[in-house]
Coordinates of C-alpha atoms in Angstrom, one line a residue:
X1 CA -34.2 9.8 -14.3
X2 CA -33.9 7.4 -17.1
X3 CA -34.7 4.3 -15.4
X4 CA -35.2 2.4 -18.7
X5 CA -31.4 2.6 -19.4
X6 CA -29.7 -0.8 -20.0
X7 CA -26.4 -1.3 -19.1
X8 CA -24.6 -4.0 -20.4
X9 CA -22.5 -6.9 -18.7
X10 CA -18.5 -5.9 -17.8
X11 CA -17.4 -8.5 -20.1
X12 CA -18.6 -6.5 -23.3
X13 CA -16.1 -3.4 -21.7
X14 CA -13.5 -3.1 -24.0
X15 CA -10.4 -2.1 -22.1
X16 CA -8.3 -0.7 -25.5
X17 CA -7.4 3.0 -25.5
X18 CA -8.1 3.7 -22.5
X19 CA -5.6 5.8 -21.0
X20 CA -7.2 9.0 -21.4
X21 CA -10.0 8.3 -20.1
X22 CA -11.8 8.3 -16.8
X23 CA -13.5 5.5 -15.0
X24 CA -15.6 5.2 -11.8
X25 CA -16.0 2.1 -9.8
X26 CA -18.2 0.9 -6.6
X27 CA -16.2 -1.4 -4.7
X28 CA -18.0 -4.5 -3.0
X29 CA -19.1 -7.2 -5.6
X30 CA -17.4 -4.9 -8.4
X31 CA -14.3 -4.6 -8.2
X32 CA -14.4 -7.3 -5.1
X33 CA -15.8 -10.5 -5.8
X34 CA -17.7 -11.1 -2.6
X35 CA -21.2 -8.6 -2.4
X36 CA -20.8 -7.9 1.5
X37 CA -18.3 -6.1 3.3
X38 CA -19.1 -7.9 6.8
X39 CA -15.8 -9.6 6.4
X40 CA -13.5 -6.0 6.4
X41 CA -15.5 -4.7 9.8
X42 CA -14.7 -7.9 11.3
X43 CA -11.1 -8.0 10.9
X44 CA -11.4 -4.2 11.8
X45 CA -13.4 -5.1 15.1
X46 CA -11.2 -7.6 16.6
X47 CA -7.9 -6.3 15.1
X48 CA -8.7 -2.8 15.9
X49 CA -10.6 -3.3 18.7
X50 CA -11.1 -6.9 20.7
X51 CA -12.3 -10.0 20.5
X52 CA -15.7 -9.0 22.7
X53 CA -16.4 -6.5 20.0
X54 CA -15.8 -9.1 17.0
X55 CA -18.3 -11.7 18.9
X56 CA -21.2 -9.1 19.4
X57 CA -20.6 -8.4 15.6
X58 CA -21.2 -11.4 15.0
X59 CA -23.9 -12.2 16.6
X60 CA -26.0 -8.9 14.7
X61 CA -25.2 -10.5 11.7
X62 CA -28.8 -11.8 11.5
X63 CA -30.3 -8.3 12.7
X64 CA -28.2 -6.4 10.4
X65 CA -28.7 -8.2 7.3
X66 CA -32.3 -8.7 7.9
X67 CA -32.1 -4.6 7.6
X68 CA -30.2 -4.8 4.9
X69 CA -32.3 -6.7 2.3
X70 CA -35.6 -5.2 3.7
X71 CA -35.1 -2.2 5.4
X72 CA -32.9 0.3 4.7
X73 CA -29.2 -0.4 3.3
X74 CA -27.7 2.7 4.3
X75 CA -29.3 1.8 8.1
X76 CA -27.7 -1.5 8.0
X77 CA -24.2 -0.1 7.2
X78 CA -24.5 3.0 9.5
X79 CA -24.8 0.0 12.5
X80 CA -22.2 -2.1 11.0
X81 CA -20.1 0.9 11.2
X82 CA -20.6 2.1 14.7
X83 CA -20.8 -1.8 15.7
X84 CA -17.1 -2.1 14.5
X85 CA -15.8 1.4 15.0
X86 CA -17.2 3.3 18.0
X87 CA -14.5 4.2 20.2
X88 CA -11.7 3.0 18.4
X89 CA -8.1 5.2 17.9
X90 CA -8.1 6.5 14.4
X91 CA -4.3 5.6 14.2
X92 CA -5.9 2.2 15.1
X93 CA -7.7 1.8 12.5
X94 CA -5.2 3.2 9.9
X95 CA -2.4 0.7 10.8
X96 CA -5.4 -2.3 10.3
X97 CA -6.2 -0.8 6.9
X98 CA -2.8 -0.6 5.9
X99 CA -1.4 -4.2 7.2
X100 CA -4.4 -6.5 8.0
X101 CA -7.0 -5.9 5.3
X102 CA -4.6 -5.7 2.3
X103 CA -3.9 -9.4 2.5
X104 CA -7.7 -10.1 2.2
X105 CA -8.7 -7.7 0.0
X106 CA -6.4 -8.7 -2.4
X107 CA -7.5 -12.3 -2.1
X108 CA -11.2 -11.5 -3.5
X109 CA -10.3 -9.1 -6.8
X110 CA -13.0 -9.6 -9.4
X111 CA -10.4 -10.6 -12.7
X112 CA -13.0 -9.2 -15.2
X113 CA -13.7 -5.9 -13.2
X114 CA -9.8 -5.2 -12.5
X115 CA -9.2 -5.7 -16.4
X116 CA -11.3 -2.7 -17.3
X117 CA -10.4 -0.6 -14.3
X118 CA -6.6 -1.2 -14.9
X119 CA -7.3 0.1 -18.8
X120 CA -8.0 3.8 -17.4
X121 CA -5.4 6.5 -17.0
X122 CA -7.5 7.5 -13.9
X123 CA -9.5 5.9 -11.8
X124 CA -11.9 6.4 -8.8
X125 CA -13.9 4.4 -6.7
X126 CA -17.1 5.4 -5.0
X127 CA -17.9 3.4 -2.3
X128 CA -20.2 2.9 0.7
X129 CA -17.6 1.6 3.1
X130 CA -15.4 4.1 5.2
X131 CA -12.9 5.4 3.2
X132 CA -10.4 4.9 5.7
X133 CA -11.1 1.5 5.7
X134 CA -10.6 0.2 1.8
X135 CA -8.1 3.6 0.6
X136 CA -5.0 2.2 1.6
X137 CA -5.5 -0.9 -0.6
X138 CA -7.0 0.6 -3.6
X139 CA -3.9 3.2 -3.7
X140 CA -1.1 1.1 -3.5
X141 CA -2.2 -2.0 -5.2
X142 CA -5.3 -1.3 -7.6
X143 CA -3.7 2.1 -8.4
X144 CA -6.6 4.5 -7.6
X145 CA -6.5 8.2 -7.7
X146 CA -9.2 8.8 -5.5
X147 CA -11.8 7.3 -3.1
X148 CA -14.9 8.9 -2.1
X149 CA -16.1 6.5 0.7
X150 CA -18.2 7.0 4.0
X151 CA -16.8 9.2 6.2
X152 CA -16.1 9.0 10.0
X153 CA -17.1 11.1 13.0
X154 CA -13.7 11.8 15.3
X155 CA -13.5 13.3 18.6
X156 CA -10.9 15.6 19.4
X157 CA -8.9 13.1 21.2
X158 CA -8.5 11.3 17.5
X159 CA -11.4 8.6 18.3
X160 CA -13.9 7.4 16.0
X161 CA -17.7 8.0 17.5
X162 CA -19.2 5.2 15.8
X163 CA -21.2 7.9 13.4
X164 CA -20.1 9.4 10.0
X165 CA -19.6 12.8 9.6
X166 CA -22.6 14.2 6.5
X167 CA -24.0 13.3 3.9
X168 CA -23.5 10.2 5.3
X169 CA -23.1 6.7 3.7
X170 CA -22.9 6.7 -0.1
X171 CA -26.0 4.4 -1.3
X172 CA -28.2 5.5 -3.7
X173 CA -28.4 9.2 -4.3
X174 CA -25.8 10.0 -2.1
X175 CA -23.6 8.2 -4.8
X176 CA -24.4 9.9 -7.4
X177 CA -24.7 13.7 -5.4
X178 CA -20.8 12.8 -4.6
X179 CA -19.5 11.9 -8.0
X180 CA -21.3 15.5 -9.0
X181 CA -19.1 17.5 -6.8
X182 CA -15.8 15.5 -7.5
X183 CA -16.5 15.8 -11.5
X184 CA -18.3 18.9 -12.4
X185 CA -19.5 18.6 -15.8
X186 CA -16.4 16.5 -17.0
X187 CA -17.7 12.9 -16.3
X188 CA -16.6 9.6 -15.8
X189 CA -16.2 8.2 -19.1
X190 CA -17.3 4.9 -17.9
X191 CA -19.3 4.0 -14.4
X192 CA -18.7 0.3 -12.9
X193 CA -21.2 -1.1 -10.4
X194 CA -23.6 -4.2 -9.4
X195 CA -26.5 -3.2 -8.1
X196 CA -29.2 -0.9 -8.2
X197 CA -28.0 1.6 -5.8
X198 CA -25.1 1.9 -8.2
X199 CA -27.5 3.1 -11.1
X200 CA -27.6 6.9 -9.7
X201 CA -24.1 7.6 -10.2
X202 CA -23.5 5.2 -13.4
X203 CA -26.8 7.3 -15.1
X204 CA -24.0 10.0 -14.9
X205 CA -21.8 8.1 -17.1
X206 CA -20.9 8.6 -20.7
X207 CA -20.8 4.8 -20.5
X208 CA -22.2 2.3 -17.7
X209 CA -21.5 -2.1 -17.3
X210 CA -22.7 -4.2 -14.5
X211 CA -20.9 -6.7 -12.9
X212 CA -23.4 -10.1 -13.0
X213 CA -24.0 -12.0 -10.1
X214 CA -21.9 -15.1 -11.6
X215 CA -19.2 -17.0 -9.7
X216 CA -15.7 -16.4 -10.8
X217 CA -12.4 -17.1 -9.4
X218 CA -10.6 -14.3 -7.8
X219 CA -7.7 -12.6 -9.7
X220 CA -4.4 -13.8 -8.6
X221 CA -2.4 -11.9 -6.5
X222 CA 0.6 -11.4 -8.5
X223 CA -1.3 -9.9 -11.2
X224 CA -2.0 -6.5 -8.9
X225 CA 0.2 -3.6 -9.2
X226 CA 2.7 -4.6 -6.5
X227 CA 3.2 -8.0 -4.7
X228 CA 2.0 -8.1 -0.6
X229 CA 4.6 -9.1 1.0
X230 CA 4.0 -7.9 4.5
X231 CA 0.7 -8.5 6.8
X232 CA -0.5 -8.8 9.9
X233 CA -3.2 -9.4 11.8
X234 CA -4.0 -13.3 13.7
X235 CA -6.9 -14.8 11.2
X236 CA -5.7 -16.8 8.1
X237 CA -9.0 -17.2 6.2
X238 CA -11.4 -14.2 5.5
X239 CA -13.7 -14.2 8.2
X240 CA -17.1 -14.5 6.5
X241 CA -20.1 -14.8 9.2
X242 CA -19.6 -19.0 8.5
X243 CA -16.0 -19.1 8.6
X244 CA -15.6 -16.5 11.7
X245 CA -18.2 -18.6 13.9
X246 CA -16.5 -21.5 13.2
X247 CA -13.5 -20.0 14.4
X248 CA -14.9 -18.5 17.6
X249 CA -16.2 -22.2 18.4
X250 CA -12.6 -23.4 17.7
X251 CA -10.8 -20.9 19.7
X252 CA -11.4 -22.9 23.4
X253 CA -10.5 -26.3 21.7
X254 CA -7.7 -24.5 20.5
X255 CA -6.4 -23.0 23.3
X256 CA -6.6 -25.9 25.2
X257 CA -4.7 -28.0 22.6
X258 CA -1.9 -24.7 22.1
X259 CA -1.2 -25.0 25.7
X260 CA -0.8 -29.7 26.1
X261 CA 1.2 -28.9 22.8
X262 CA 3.6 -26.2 24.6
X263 CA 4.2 -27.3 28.0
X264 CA 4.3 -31.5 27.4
X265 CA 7.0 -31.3 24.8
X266 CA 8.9 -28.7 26.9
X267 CA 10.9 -31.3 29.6
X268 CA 11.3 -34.3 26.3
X269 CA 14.5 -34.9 24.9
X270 CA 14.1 -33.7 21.5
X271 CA 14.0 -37.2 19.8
X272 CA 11.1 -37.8 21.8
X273 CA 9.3 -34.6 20.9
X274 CA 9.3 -36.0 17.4
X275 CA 6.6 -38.7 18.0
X276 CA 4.8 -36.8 20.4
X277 CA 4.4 -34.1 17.4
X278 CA 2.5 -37.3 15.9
X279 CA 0.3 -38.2 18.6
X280 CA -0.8 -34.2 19.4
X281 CA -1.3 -33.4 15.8
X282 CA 1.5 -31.9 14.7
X283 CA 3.0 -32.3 11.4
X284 CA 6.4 -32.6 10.9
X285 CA 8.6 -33.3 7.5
X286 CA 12.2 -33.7 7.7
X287 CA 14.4 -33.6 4.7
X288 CA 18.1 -34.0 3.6
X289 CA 20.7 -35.3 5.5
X290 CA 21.8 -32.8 8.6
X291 CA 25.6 -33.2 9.8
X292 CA 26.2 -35.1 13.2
X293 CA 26.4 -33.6 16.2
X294 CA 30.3 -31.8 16.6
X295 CA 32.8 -33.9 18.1
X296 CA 34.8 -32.9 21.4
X297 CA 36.9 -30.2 20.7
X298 CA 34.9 -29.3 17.3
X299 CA 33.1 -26.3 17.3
X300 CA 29.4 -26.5 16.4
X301 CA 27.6 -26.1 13.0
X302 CA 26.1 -22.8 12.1
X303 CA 22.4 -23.8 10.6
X304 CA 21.2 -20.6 8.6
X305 CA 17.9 -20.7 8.5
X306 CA 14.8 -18.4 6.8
X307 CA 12.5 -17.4 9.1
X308 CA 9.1 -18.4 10.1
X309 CA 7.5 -18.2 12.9
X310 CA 9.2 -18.3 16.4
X311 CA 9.2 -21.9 16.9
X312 CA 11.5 -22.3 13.6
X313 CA 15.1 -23.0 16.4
X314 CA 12.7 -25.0 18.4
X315 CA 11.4 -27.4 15.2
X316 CA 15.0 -27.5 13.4
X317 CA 16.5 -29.3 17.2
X318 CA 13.2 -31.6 17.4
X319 CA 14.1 -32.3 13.7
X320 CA 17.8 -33.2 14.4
X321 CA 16.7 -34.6 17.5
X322 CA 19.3 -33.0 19.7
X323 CA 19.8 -29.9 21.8
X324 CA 20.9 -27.3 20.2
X325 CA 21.1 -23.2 20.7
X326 CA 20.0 -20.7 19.0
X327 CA 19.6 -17.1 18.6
X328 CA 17.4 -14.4 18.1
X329 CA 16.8 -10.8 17.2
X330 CA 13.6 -10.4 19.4
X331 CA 11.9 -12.9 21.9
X332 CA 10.3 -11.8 25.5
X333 CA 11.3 -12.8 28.9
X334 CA 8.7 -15.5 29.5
X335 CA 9.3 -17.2 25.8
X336 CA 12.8 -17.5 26.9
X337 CA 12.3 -19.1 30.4
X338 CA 9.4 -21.6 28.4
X339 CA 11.7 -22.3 25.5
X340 CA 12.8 -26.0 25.3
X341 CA 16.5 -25.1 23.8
X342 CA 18.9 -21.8 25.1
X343 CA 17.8 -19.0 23.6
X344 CA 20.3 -15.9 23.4
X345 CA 19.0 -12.8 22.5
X346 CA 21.3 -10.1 19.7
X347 CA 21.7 -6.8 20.8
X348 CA 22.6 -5.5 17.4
X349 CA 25.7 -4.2 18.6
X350 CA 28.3 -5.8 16.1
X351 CA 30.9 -6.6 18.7
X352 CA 29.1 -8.0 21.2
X353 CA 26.8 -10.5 19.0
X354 CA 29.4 -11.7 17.5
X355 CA 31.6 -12.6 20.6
X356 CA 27.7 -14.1 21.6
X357 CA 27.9 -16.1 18.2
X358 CA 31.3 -17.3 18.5
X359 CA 30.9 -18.4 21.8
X360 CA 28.1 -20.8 21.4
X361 CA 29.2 -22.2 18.4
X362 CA 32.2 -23.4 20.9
X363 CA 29.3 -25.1 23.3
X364 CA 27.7 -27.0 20.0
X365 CA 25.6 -26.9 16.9
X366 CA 23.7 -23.3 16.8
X367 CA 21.0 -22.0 14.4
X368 CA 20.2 -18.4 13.7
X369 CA 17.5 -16.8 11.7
X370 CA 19.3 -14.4 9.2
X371 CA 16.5 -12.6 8.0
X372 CA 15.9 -11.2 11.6
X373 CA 12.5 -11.6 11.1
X374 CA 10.0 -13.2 9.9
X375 CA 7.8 -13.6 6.9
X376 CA 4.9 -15.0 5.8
X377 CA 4.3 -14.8 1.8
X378 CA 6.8 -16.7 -0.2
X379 CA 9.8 -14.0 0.1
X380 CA 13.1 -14.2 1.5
X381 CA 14.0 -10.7 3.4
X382 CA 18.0 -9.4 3.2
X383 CA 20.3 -11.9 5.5
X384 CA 22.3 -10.1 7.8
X385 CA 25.9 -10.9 6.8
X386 CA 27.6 -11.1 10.4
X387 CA 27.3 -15.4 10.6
X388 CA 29.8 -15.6 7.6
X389 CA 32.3 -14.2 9.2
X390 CA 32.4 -16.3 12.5
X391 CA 32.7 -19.8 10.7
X392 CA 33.2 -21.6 8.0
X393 CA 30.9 -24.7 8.9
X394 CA 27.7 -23.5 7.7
X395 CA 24.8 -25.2 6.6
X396 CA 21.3 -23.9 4.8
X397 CA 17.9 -24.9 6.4
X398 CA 14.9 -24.0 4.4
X399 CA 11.9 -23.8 6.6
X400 CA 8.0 -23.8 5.8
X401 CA 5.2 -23.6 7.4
X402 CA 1.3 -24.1 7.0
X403 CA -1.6 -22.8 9.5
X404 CA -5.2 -23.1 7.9
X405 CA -6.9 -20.5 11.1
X406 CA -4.2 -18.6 12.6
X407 CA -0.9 -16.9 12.3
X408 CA 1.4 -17.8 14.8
X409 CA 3.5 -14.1 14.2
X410 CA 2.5 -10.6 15.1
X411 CA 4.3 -7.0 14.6
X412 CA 1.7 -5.3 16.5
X413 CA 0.0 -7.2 19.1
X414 CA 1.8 -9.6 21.9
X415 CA 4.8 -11.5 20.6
X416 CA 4.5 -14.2 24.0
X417 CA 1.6 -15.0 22.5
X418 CA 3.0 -16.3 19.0
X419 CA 4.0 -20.1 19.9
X420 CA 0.7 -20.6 21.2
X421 CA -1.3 -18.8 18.3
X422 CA 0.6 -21.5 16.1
X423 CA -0.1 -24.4 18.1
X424 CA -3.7 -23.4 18.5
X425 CA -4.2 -24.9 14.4
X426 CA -5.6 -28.1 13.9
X427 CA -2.9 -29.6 12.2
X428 CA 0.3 -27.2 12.5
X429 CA 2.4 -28.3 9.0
X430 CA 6.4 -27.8 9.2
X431 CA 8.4 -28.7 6.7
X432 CA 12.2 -28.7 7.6
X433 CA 15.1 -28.8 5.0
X434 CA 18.5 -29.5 5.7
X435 CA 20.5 -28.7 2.6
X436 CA 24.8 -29.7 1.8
X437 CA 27.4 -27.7 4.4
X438 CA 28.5 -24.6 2.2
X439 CA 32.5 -25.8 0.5
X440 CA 35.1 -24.2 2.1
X441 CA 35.4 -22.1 -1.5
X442 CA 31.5 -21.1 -0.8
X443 CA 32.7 -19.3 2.4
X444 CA 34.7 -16.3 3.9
X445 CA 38.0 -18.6 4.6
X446 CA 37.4 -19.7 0.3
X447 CA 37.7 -15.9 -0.2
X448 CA 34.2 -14.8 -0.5
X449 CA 32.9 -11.8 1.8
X450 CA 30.0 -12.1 4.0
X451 CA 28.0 -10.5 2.2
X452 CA 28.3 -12.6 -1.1
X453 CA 27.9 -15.7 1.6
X454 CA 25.1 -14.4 2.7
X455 CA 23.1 -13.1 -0.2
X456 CA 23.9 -16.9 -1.7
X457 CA 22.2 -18.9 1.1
X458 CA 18.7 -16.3 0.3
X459 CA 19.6 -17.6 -3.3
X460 CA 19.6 -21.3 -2.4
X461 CA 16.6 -21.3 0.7
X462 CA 14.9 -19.4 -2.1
X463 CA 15.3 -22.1 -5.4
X464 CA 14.5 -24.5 -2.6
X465 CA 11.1 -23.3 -0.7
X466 CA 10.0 -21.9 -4.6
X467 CA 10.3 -18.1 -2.6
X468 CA 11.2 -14.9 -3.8
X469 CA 14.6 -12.8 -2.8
X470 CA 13.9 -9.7 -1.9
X471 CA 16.0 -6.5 -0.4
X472 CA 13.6 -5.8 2.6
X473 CA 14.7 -6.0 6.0
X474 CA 13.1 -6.2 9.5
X475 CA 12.9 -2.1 9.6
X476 CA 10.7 -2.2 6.7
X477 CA 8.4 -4.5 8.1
X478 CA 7.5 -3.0 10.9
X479 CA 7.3 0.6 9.4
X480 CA 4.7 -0.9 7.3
X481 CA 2.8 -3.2 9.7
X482 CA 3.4 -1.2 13.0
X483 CA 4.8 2.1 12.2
X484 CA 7.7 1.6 14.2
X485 CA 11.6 0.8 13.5
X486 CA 11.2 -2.4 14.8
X487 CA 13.8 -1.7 17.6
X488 CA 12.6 -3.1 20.9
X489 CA 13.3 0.3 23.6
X490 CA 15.5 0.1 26.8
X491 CA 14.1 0.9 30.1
X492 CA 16.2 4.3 30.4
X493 CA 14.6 4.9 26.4
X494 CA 11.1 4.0 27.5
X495 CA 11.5 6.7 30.6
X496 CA 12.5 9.1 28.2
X497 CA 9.5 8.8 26.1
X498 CA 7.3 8.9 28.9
X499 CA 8.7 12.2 30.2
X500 CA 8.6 14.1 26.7
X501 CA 4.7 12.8 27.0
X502 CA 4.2 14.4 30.7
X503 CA 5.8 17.2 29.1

């Protein structure tokens, strides 16, 4: 077999004239950084599936690594995969591949590895893991052509059975048996792996580098082949077998601490809530100089805010310290009977939301999130343009937000849920800024059109919070993270759907 071969380091890879070649790349401590892919079955398990699942993953960590190093790799993988996938919807798992694990997968790219790999006019990966798991990524933001990756059993009903489907996990062998029916006789120019099980395939290689076992800094983000600006899923850090236990033990302290932070500040005035944010934890910076509340007779001030999470209209009144309204594009029944200020929800019919607008900016000061949405990396979606034309007396808030364990927004799981996933953080951070009311000449009585008002406040929140405009709406979002249009169905809409189902 040629087991004497040397291959040398990565770093001595020359990446120049490349483009006509071929390379062929294992993924996990190659082109990742981190040498176990424990992490990407447990956001699968308790995304995909449920918390219960994610626990008992966790606690066969021990088992399954113990089979790992001593036993029998493919074995170990074979139970991480039925552990983590047995029973789950295939469309399940494809939405979590394509909006949850992006985020974390691009957050662990070995900088050395991706220089070489980017060189190559084509490039494939061969990897152990399900393919259904890591393709999604390695398409859209490495720029693969092809990934040949474990495969999954499926029932007829479309679930996974917790087995994969022959010749069964590629380790060893298996490795290289696959790259010989994808190729032929025309090679991989050059074979990237980082372990010995990568040596079968890489033997096959006109050239062959191994990846040391060296810490390195991940490759930043922006440096992939297109930015991530949509995720989901509830976990902020990558939930290694440390950093998810830790979690777990967290979660009841949490919980408990989400719900005395929700339902104490709820009958406060808001200039009370302010210190009570103090005493429970909560971190809250106010900056600039907000306008006073509207005389009698004075309509109120439209603040046009970014959008955060769904606490944003709740922060920005505790941060004026007075009751305001607001209104939203989506929020469910029992976050609007909890919510501390009047919450009015759009029915994106023109006519009617703006008569809704209009008509509580009579009552007093009102803030509205333009993007419709919200977003978590440092992009500004489009603003809708209908707030410029119902006053003149508009001001910019730029809102940010840090939570170091979980995300207080969801697309695909249960939006009640969100204020209390936010509170559940140690240390919630908001950061509130109240920027100068927009000049007259700045508005649609100065002679400007809505939409030049409104694509000038993303400009300004954006300079501001150092974020990035974009043209992406609230549609795109949740084609992307949920595979819907984002539109919340009527009850006559839902009955239709469930009779075209019968049928």
């Amino acid at each position: 077999m040629g087991t004497q071969r040397h291959f040398r380091p990565v770093s001595e890879c020359s990446s120049e004239n490349r483009g006509n070649q071929t390379v062929a790349a294992d993924l996990d401590g190659t082109l990742l950084v981190s040498r176990s892919a424990f992490p990407y079955y447990m956001l699968v398990a308790l995304e995909a599936g449920s918390l219960l699942r994610a626990i008992i993953l966790l606690a066969s960590v021990p088992l399954l690594y113990f089979i790992y190093l001593f036993i029998s790799e493919s074995l170990a993988i074979k139970m991480f995969i039925y552990i983590a996938f047995a029973g789950l919807k295939i469309r399940e798992i494809e939405l979590v591949s394509r909006s949850v694990l992006p985020k974390f997968y691009a957050e662990d790219v070995h900088p050395e590895s991706w220089r070489v790999f980017n060189s190559f006019g084509k490039r494939y990966i061969i990897t152990a893991n399900p393919r259904i798991m890591v393709e999604p990524f390695l398409k859209t933001y490495m720029g693969a052509d092809k990934v040949l990756g474990t495969e999954l059993e499926v029932t007829k009903s479309g679930r996974a059975t917790g087995f994969v489907q022959k010749p069964g996990v590629l380790v060893g062998e298996k490795k290289k048996a696959a790259v010989l029916r994808e190729f032929g006789v025309n090679l991989p120019d050059v074979g990237l792996g980082d372990r010995d099980t990568d040596r079968d395939f890489m033997y096959l290689c006109k050239e062959g580098y191994m990846v040391p076992r060296t810490k390195c800094e991940p490759l930043p983000r922006n440096k992939l082949l297109s930015p991530i600006i949509f995720h989901e899923g509830r976990l902020v850090q990558r939930p290694t077998p440390v950093a998810a236990l830790l979690t777990f033990l967290w979660m009841p302290i949490g919980i408990i601490l989400s719900i005395i932070r929700v339902y104490l500040n709820i009958p406060l005035a808001e200039r009370i809530v302010r210190y009570t944010y103090k005493i429970l934890g909560i971190h809250l910076i106010v900056k600039g100089t907000p306008p006073p509340p509207p005389k009698k007779g004075q309509s109120g001030v439209l603040f046009v805010c970014n959008h955060r999470t769904v606490l944003d209209p709740v922060v920005t009144a505790v941060a004026l310290g007075r009751k305001i309204s607001c209104v939203t594009y989506s929020i469910s029944k029992f976050s609007e009977l909890i919510s501390p200020i009047k919450a009015v929800a759009l029915s994106r019919e023109r006519e009617k939301d703006a008569a809704n607008i209009k008509r509580l900016l009579e009552e007093g000061d009102l803030v509205i999130c333009a993007e419709g949405t919200t977003c978590r990396e440092p992009f500004l979606l489009r603003f809708s343009a209908l707030f410029a034309e119902l006053t003149d007396r508009i001001v910019p808030v730029a809102i940010n937000t840090k939570q170091s364990v979980f995300y207080g927004t969801s697309a695909r799981g249960y939006k009640f849920l969100d204020p209390y996933f936010v509170f559940m953080n140690p240390m919630p951070t908001y950061e509130i800024t109240f920027l100068n009311q927009l000049p007259t000449e700045l508005t649609c009585k100065g002679g400007k059109s809505p939409i030049e008002v409104a694509n000038y406040i993303q400009r300004v929140l954006a300079g501001t919070l150092g974020f990035e405009c974009t043209n992406l709406t609230r549609k795109d979002k949740y084609a992307i993270l949920a595979g819907t249009d984002g539109l919340v169905p009527s009850k006559k809409e839902k009955e239709k759907e469930n009779e075209k189902e019968k049928a």
